[in-house]
Short mmCIF file of C-alpha atoms in Angstrom, two decimals:
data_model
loop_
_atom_site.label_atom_id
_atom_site.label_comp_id
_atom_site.label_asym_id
_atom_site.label_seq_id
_atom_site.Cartn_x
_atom_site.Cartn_y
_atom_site.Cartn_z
CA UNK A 1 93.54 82.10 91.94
CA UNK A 2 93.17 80.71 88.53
CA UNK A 3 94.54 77.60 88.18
CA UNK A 4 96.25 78.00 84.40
CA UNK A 5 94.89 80.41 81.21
CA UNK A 6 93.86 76.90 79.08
CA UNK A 7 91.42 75.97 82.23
CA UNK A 8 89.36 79.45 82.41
CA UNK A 9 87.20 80.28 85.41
CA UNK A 10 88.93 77.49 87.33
CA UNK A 11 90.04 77.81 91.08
CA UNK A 12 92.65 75.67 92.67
CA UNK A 13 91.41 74.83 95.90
CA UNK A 14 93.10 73.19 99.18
CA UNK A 15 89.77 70.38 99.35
CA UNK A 16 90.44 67.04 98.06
CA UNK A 17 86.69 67.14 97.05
CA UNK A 18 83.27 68.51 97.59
CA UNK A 19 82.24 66.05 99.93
CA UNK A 20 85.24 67.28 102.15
CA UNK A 21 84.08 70.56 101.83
CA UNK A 22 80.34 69.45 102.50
CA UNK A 23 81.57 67.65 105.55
CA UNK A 24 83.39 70.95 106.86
CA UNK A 25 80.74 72.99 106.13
CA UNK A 26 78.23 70.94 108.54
CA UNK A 27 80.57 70.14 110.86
CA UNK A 28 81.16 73.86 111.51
CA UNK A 29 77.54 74.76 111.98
CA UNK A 30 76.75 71.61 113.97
CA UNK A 31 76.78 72.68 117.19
CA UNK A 32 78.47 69.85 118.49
CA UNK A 33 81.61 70.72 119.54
CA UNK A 34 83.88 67.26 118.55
CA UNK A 35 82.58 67.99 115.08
CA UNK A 36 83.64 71.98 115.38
CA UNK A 37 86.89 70.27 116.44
CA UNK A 38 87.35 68.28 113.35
CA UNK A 39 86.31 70.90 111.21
CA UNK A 40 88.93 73.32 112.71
CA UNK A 41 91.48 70.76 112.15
CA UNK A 42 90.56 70.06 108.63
CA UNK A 43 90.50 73.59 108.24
CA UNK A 44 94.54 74.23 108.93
CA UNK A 45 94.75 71.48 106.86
CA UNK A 46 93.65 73.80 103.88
CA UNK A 47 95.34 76.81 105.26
CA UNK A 48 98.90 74.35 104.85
CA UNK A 49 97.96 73.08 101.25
CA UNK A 50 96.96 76.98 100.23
CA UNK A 51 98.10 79.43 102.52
CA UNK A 52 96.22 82.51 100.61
CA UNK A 53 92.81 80.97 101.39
CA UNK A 54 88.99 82.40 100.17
CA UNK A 55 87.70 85.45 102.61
CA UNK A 56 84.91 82.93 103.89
CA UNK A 57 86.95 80.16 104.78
CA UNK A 58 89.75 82.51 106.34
CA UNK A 59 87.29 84.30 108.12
CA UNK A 60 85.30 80.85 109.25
CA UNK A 61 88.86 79.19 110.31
CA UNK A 62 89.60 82.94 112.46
CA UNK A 63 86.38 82.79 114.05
CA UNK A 64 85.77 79.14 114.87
CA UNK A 65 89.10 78.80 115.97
CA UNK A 66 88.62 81.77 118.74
CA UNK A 67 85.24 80.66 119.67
CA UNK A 68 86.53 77.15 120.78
CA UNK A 69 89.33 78.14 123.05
CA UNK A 70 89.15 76.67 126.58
CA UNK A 71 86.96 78.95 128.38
CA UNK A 72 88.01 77.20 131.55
CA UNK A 73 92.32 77.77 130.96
CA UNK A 74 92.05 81.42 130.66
CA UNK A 75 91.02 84.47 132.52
CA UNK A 76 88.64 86.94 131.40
CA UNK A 77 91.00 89.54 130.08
CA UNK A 78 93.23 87.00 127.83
CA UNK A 79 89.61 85.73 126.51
CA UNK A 80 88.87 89.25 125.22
CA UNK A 81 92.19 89.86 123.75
CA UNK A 82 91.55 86.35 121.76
CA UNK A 83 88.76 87.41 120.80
CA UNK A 84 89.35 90.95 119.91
CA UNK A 85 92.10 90.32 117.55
CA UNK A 86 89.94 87.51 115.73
CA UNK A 87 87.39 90.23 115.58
CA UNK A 88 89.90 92.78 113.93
CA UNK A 89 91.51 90.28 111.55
CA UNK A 90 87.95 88.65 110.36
CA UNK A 91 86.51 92.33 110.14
CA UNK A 92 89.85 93.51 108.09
CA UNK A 93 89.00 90.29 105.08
CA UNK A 94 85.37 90.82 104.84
CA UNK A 95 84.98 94.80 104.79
CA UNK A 96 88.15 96.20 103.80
CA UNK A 97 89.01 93.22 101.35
CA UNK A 98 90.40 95.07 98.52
CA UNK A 99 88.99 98.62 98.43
CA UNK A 100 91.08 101.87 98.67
CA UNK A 101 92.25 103.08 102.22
CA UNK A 102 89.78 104.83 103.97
CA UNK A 103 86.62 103.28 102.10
CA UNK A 104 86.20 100.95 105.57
CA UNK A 105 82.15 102.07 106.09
CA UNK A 106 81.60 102.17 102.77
CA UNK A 107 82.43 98.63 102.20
CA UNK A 108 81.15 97.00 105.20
CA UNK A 109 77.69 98.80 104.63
CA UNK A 110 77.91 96.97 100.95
CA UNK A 111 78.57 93.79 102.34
CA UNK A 112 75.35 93.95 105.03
CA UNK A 113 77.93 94.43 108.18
CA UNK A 114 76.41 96.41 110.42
CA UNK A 115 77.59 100.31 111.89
CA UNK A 116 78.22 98.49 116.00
CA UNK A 117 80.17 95.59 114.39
CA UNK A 118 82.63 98.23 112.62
CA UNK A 119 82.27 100.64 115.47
CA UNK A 120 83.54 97.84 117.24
CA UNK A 121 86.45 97.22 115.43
CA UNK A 122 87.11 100.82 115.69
CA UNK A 123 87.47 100.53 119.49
CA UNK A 124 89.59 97.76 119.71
CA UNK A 125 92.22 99.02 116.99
CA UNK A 126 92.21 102.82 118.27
CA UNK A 127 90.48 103.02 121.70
CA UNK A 128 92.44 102.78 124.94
CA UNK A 129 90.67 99.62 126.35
CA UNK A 130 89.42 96.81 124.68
CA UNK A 131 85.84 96.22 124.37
CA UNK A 132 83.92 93.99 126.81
CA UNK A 133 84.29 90.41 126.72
CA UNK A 134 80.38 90.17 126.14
CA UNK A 135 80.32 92.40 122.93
CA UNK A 136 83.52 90.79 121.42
CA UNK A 137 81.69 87.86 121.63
CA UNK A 138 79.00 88.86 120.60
CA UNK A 139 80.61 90.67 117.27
CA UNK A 140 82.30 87.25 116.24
CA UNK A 141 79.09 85.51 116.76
CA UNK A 142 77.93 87.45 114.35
CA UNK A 143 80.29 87.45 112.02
CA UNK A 144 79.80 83.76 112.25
CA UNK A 145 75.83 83.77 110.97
CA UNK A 146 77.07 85.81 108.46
CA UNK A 147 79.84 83.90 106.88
CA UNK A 148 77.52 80.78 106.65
CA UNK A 149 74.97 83.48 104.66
CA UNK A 150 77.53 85.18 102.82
CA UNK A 151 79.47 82.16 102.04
CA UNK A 152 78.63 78.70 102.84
CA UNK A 153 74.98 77.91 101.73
CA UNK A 154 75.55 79.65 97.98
CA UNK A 155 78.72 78.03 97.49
CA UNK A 156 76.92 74.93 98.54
CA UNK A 157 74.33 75.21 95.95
CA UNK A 158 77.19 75.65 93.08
CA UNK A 159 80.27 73.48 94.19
CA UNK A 160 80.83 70.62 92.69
CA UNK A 161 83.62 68.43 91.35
CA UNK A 162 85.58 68.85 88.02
CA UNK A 163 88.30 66.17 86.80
CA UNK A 164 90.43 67.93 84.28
CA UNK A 165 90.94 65.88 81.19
CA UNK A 166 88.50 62.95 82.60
CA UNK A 167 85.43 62.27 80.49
CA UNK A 168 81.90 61.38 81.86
CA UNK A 169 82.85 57.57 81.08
CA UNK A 170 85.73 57.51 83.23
CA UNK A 171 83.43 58.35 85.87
CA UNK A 172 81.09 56.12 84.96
CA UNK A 173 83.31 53.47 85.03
CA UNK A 174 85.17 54.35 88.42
CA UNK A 175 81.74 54.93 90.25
CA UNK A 176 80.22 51.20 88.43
CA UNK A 177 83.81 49.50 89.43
CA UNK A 178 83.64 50.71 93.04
CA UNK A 179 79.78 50.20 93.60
CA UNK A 180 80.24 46.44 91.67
CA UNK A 181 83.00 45.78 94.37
CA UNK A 182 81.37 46.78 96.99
CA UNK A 183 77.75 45.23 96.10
CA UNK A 184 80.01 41.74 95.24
CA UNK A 185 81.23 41.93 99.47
CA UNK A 186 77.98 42.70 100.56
CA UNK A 187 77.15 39.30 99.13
CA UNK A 188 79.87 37.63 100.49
CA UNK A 189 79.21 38.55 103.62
CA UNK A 190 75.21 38.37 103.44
CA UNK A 191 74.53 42.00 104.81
CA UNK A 192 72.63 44.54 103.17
CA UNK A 193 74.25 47.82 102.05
CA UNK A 194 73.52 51.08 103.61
CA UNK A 195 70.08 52.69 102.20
CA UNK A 196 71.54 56.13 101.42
CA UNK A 197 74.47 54.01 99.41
CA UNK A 198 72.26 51.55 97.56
CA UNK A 199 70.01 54.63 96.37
CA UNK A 200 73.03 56.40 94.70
CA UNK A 201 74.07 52.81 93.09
CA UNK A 202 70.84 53.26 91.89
CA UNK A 203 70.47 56.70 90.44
CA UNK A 204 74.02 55.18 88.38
CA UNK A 205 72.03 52.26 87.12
CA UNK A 206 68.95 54.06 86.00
CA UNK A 207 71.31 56.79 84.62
CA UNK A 208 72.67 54.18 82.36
CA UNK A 209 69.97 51.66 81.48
CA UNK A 210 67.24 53.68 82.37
CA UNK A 211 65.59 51.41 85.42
CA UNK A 212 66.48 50.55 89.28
CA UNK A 213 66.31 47.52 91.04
CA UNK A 214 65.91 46.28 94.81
CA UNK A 215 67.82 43.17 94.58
CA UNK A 216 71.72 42.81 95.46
CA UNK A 217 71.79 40.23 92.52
CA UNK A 218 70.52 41.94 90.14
CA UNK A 219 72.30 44.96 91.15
CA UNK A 220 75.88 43.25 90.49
CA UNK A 221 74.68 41.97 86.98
CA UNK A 222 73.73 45.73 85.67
CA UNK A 223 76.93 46.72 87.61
CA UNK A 224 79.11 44.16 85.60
CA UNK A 225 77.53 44.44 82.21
CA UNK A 226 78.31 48.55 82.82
CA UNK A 227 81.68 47.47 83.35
CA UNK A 228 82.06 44.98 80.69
CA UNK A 229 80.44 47.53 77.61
CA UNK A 230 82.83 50.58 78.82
CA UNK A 231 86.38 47.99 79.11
CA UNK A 232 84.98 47.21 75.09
CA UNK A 233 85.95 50.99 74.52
CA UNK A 234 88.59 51.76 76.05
CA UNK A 235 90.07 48.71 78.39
CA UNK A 236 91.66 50.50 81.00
CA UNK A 237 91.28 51.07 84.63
CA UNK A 238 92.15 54.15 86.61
CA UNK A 239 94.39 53.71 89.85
CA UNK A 240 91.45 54.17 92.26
CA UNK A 241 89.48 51.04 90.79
CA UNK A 242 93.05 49.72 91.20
CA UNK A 243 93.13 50.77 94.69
CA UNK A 244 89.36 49.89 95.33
CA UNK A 245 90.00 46.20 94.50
CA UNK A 246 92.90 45.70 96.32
CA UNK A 247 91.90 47.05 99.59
CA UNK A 248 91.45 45.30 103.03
CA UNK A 249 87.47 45.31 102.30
CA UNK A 250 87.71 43.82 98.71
CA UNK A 251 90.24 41.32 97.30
CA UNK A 252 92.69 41.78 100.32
CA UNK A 253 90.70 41.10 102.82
CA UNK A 254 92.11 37.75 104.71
CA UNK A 255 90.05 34.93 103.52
CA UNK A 256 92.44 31.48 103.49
CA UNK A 257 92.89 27.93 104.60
CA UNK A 258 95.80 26.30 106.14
CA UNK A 259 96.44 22.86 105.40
CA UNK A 260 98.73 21.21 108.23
CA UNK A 261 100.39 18.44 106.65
CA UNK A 262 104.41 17.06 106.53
CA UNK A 263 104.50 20.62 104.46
CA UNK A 264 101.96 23.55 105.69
CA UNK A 265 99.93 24.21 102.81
CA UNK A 266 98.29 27.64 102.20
CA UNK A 267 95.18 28.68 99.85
CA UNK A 268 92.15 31.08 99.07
CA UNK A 269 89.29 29.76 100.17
CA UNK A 270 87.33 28.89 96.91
CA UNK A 271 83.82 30.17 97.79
CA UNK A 272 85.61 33.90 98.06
CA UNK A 273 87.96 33.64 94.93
CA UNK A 274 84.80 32.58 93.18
CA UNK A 275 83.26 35.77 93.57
CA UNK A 276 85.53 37.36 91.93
CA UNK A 277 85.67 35.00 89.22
CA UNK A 278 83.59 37.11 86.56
CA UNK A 279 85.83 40.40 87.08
CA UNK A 280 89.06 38.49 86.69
CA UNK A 281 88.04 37.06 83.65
CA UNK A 282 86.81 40.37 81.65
CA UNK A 283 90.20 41.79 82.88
CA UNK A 284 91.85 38.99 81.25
CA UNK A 285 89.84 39.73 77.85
CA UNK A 286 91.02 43.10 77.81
CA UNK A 287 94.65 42.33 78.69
CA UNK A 288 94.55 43.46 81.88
CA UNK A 289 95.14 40.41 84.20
CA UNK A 290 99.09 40.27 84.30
CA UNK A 291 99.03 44.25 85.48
CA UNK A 292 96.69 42.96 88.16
CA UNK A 293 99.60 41.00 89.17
CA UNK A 294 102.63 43.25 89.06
CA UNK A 295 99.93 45.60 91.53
CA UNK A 296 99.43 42.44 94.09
CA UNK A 297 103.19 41.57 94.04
CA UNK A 298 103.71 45.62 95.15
CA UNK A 299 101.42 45.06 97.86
CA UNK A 300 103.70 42.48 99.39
CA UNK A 301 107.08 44.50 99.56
CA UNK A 302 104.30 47.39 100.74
CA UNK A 303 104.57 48.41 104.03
CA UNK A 304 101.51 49.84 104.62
CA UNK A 305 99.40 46.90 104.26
CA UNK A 306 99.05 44.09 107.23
CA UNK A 307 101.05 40.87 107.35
CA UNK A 308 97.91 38.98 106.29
CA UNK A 309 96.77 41.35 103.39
CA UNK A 310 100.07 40.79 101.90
CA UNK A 311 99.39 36.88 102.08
CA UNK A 312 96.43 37.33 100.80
CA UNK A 313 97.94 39.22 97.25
CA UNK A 314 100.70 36.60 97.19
CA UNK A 315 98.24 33.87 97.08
CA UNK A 316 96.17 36.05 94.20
CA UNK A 317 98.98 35.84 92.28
CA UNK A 318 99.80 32.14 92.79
CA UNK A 319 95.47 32.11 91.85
CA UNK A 320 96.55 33.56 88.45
CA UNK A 321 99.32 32.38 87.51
CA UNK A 322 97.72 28.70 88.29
CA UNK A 323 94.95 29.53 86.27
CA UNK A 324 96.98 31.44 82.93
CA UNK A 325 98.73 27.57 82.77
CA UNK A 326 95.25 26.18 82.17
CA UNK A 327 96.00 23.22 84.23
CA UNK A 328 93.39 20.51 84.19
CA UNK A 329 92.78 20.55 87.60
CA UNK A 330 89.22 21.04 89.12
CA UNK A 331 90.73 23.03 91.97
CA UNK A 332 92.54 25.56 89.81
CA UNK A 333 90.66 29.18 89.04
CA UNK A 334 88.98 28.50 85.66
CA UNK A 335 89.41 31.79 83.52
CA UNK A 336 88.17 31.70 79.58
CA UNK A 337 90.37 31.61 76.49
CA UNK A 338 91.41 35.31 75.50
CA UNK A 339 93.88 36.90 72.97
CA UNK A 340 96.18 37.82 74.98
CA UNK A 341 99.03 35.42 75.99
CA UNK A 342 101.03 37.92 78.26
CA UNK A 343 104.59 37.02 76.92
CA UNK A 344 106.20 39.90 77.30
CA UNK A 345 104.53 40.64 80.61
CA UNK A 346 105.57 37.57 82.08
CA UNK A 347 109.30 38.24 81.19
CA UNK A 348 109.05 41.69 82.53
CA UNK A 349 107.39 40.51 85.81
CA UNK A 350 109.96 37.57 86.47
CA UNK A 351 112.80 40.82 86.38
CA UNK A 352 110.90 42.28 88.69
CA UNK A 353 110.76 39.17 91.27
CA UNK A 354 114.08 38.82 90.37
CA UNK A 355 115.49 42.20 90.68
CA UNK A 356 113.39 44.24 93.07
CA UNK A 357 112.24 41.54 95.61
CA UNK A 358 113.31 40.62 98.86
CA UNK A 359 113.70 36.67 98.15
CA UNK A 360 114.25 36.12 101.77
CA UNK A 361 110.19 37.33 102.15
CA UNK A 362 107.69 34.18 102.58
CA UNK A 363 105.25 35.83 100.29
CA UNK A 364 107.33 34.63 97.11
CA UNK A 365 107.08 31.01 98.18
CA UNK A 366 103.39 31.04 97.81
CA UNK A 367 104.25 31.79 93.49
CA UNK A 368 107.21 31.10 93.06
CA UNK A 369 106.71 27.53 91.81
CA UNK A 370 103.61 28.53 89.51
CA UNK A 371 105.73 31.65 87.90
CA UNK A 372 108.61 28.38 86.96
CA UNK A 373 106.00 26.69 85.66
CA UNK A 374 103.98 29.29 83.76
CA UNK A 375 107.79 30.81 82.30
CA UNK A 376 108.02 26.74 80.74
CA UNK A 377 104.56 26.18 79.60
CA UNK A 378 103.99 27.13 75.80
CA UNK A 379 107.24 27.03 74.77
CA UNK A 380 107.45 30.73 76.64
CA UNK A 381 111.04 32.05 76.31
CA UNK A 382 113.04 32.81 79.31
CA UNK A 383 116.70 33.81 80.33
CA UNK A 384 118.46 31.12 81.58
CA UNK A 385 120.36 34.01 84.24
CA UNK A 386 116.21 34.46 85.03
CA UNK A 387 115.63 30.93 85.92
CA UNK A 388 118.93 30.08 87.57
CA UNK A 389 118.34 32.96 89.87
CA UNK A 390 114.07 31.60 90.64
CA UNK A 391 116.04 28.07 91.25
CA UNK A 392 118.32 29.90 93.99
CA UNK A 393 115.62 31.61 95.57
CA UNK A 394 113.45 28.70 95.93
CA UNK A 395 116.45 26.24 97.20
CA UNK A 396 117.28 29.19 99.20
CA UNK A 397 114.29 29.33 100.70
CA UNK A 398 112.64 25.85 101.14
CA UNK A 399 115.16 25.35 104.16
CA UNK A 400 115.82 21.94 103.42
CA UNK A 401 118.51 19.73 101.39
CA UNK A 402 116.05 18.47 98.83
CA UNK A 403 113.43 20.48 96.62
CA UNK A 404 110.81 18.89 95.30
CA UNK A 405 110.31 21.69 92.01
CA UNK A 406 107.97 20.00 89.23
CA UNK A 407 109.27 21.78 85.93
CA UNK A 408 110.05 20.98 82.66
CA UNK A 409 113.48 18.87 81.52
CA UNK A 410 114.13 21.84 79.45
CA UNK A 411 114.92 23.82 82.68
CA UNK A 412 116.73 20.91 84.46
CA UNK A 413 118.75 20.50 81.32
CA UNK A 414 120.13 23.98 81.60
CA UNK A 415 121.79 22.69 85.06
CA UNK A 416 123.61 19.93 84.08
CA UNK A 417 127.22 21.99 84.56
CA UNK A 418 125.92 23.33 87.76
CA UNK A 419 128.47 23.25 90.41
CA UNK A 420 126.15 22.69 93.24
CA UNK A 421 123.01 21.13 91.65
CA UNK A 422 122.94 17.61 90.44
CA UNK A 423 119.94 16.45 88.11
CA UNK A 424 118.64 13.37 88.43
CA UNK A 425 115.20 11.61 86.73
CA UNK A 426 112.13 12.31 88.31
CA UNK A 427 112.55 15.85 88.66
CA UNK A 428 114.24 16.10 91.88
CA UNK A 429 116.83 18.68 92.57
CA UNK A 430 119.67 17.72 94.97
CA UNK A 431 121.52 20.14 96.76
CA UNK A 432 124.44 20.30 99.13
CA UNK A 433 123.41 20.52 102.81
CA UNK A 434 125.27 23.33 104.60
CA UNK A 435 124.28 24.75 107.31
CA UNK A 436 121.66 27.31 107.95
CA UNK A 437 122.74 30.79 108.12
CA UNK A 438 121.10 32.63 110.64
CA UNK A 439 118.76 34.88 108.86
CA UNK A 440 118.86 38.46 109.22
CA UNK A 441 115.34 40.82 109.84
CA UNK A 442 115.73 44.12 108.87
CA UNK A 443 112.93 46.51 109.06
CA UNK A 444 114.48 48.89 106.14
CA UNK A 445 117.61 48.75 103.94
CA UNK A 446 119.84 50.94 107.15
CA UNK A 447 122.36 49.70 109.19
CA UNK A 448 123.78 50.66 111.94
CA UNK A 449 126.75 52.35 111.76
CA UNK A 450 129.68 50.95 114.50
CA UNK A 451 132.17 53.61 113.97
CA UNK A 452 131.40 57.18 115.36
CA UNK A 453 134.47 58.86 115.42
CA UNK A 454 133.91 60.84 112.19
CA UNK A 455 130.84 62.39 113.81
CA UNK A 456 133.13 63.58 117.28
CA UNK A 457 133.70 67.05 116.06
CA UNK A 458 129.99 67.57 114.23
CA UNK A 459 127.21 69.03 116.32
CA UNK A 460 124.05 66.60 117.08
CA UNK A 461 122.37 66.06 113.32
CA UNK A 462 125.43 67.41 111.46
CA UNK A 463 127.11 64.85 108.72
CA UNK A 464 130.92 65.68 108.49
CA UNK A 465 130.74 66.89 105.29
CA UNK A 466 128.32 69.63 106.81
CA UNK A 467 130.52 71.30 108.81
CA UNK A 468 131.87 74.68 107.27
CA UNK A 469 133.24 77.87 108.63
CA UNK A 470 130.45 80.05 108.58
CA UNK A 471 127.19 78.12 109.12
CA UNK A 472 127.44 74.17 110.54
CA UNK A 473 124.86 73.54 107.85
CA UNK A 474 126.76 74.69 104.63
CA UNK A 475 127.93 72.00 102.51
CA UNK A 476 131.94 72.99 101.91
CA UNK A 477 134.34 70.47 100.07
#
């Protein structure tokens, strides 16, 4: 079907790309039947996202699917019926398609089908017994060489992908983002990439600057310089260079030292936040380190990631922050001077902290000291609600009477009618000692609910405001 008037000769299809449909295709004609197995599965999968599927991949996914039944778990006769119906429902989308009633022959002799297939189908729709196991399996087989000829190998020679309103430099610069990430890992880790993988890096590089190159090192510099000129356009990065970088084999994957001292200390290990050293700081000439940010504090409230990935963005962001303050210190991430001071971005991303986080997580300890120092340096204006709330939160959750919390005296002067926090010189912050609540673990933002006796008269999944008169399920004041 056409996917809108404005985007003529388009087809909305139920692949996520070509290479899924490449995969499917070869999987299907493999002959190996885990791979016939995945293919049928991914198959459904399209039938779910587009239930009015292409004749060839209908046809394919009715076939395939009868051919792989367990031989062994039924008898001859429900084998035949299987396949007889696949037969009659594969035979009923490729030669009667869309012709008038009683053009059958005339259309399966156009599409190359031949007179014993449709003879076939003949018997098993009118004749009083069904064919013989060995001749309905024989038609889908058939049918089966002929969908990949029909079908498969020309649409393989013309598919290809098509991102609406994308231009050819948005590709460029997804494909030179990912291949730079994953060429800068490879050289972490001192392993060569895969050959079929470093030959399409590059065909991108010799697209672009017209030569190729065998060396990893090289490979990265053409990579970044790619990056660099098409940021000088248009400096922004589409979500899956987003999601590229902070993935479990990029940025996120668990590189840190532990310090074991009167207080544990956690950092990146230098030699891998080096690496990315060069990419951080062209994002920070095009204004685009503080969104880096607001992504790595989402991967720590994310679920989906592992306990140490979201360490590892929690100690990015403490990486940043450390290094936007410009402190002296050898130690500290050195980025170079750029135009953009991310005021306003730094406001909005304290709210956020503030506001959306779950201040009883670790992961905010490991920034929360650097984001009170970078919302002081440079005379940077903050709410004093915003910082009373980030000195809470880190009393809260240093689990011990005194906190040591090296900021400005403009922030401690803000405290001096505090009820419960006494300023003294040397920027020390007393607090009363009470005693430690025991902390509470939730999984999710439920709770368990004690009394039941509203739900006494409501049938299992029911909510009492379900319950009507004339269906359990009808909503009824």
């Amino acid at each position: 079907m056409s996917l809108s008037q404005k985007f003529s000769g388009l087809i909305l299809v139920p692949w996520f790309n070509s290479a899924e449909w490449e995969f499917v295709y070869h999987s299907v004609y493999s002959e190996n039947v885990d791979k016939q197995h995945k293919a049928l599965e991914l198959l459904k999968l399209w039938k779910t996202r587009t239930p009015i599927l292409s004749t060839g991949v209908e046809g394919t996914l009715i076939i395939l699917e009868a051919l792989l039944h367990d031989t062994d778990l039924l008898s001859s006769e429900q084998l035949a019926n299987h396949y007889a119906i696949a037969l009659m429902r594969f035979l009923n989308l490729s030669a009667a398609n869309s012709e008038k009633q009683g053009c059958f022959a005339k259309t399966s002799a156009k599409n190359e089908l031949p007179k014993w297939l449709i003879n076939l189908r003949h018997d098993v729709a009118h004749g009083h017994q069904i064919p013989c196991l060995f001749n309905l399996k024989m038609g889908l087989d058939f049918g089966f060489n002929w969908l990949r000829e029909k079908y498969w190998k020309p649409q393989s020679k013309i598919i290809k992908d098509l991102d609406i309103g994308g231009s050819n430099q948005d590709q460029q610069l997804i494909k030179s983002f990912n291949a730079f990430v994953d060429v800068t890992m490879s050289l972490f880790k001192n392993c060569d990439l895969n050959v079929s993988y470093r030959n399409q890096i590059n065909m991108l590089i010799r697209s672009t600057v017209g030569k190729t190159t065998s060396h990893l090192n090289t490979m990265s510099n053409i990579l970044f310089e790619i990056i660099h000129r098409i940021l000088r356009d248009l400096p922004k990065l589409d979500e899956s260079c987003w999601s590229k970088l902070l993935s479990n084999e990029a940025m996120l994957k668990p590189h840190f030292s532990v310090t074991v001292t009167e207080h544990e200390s956690v950092k990146l290990e230098t030699k891998f936040r080096d690496i990315w050293k060069n990419l951080l700081n062209v994002l920070h000439q095009y204004g685009l380190l503080f969104l880096l940010v607001e992504k790595l504090f989402d991967v720590t409230g994310d679920i989906s990631h592992k306990e140490s990935n979201k360490k590892m963005a929690a100690l990015w962001i403490n990486e940043i922050l450390q290094a936007l303050i410009q402190s002296s210190d050898d130690t500290v991430l050195e980025l170079e001077p750029s135009n953009f001071t991310y005021e306003q971005q730094a406001q909005d991303f304290q709210k956020i902290v503030l506001y959306h986080a779950d201040l009883s997580q670790n992961y905010i300890n490991y920034f929360i000291d650097s984001l009170l120092q970078y919302a002081n340096s440079d005379s940077k204006a903050v709410i004093k609600q915003d910082i009373d709330s980030l000195f809470e939160a880190k009393i809260e959750n240093s689990h011990c009477a005194i906190a040591e919390i090296q900021v400005g005296e403009e922030l401690l002067l803000a405290y001096e009618d505090h009820h419960e926090i006494l300023v003294e010189s040397g920027c020390k912050v007393f607090t009363e000692v009470k005693p430690m609540p025991e902390p509470i673990r939730a999984l999710n933002k439920w709770q368990k609910l004690k009394d039941t006796s509203a739900f006494k008269s409501c049938p299992l999944g029911v909510l009492p405001h379900q319950v009507g008169q004339s269906h359990p399920f009808l909503i009824v004041d």
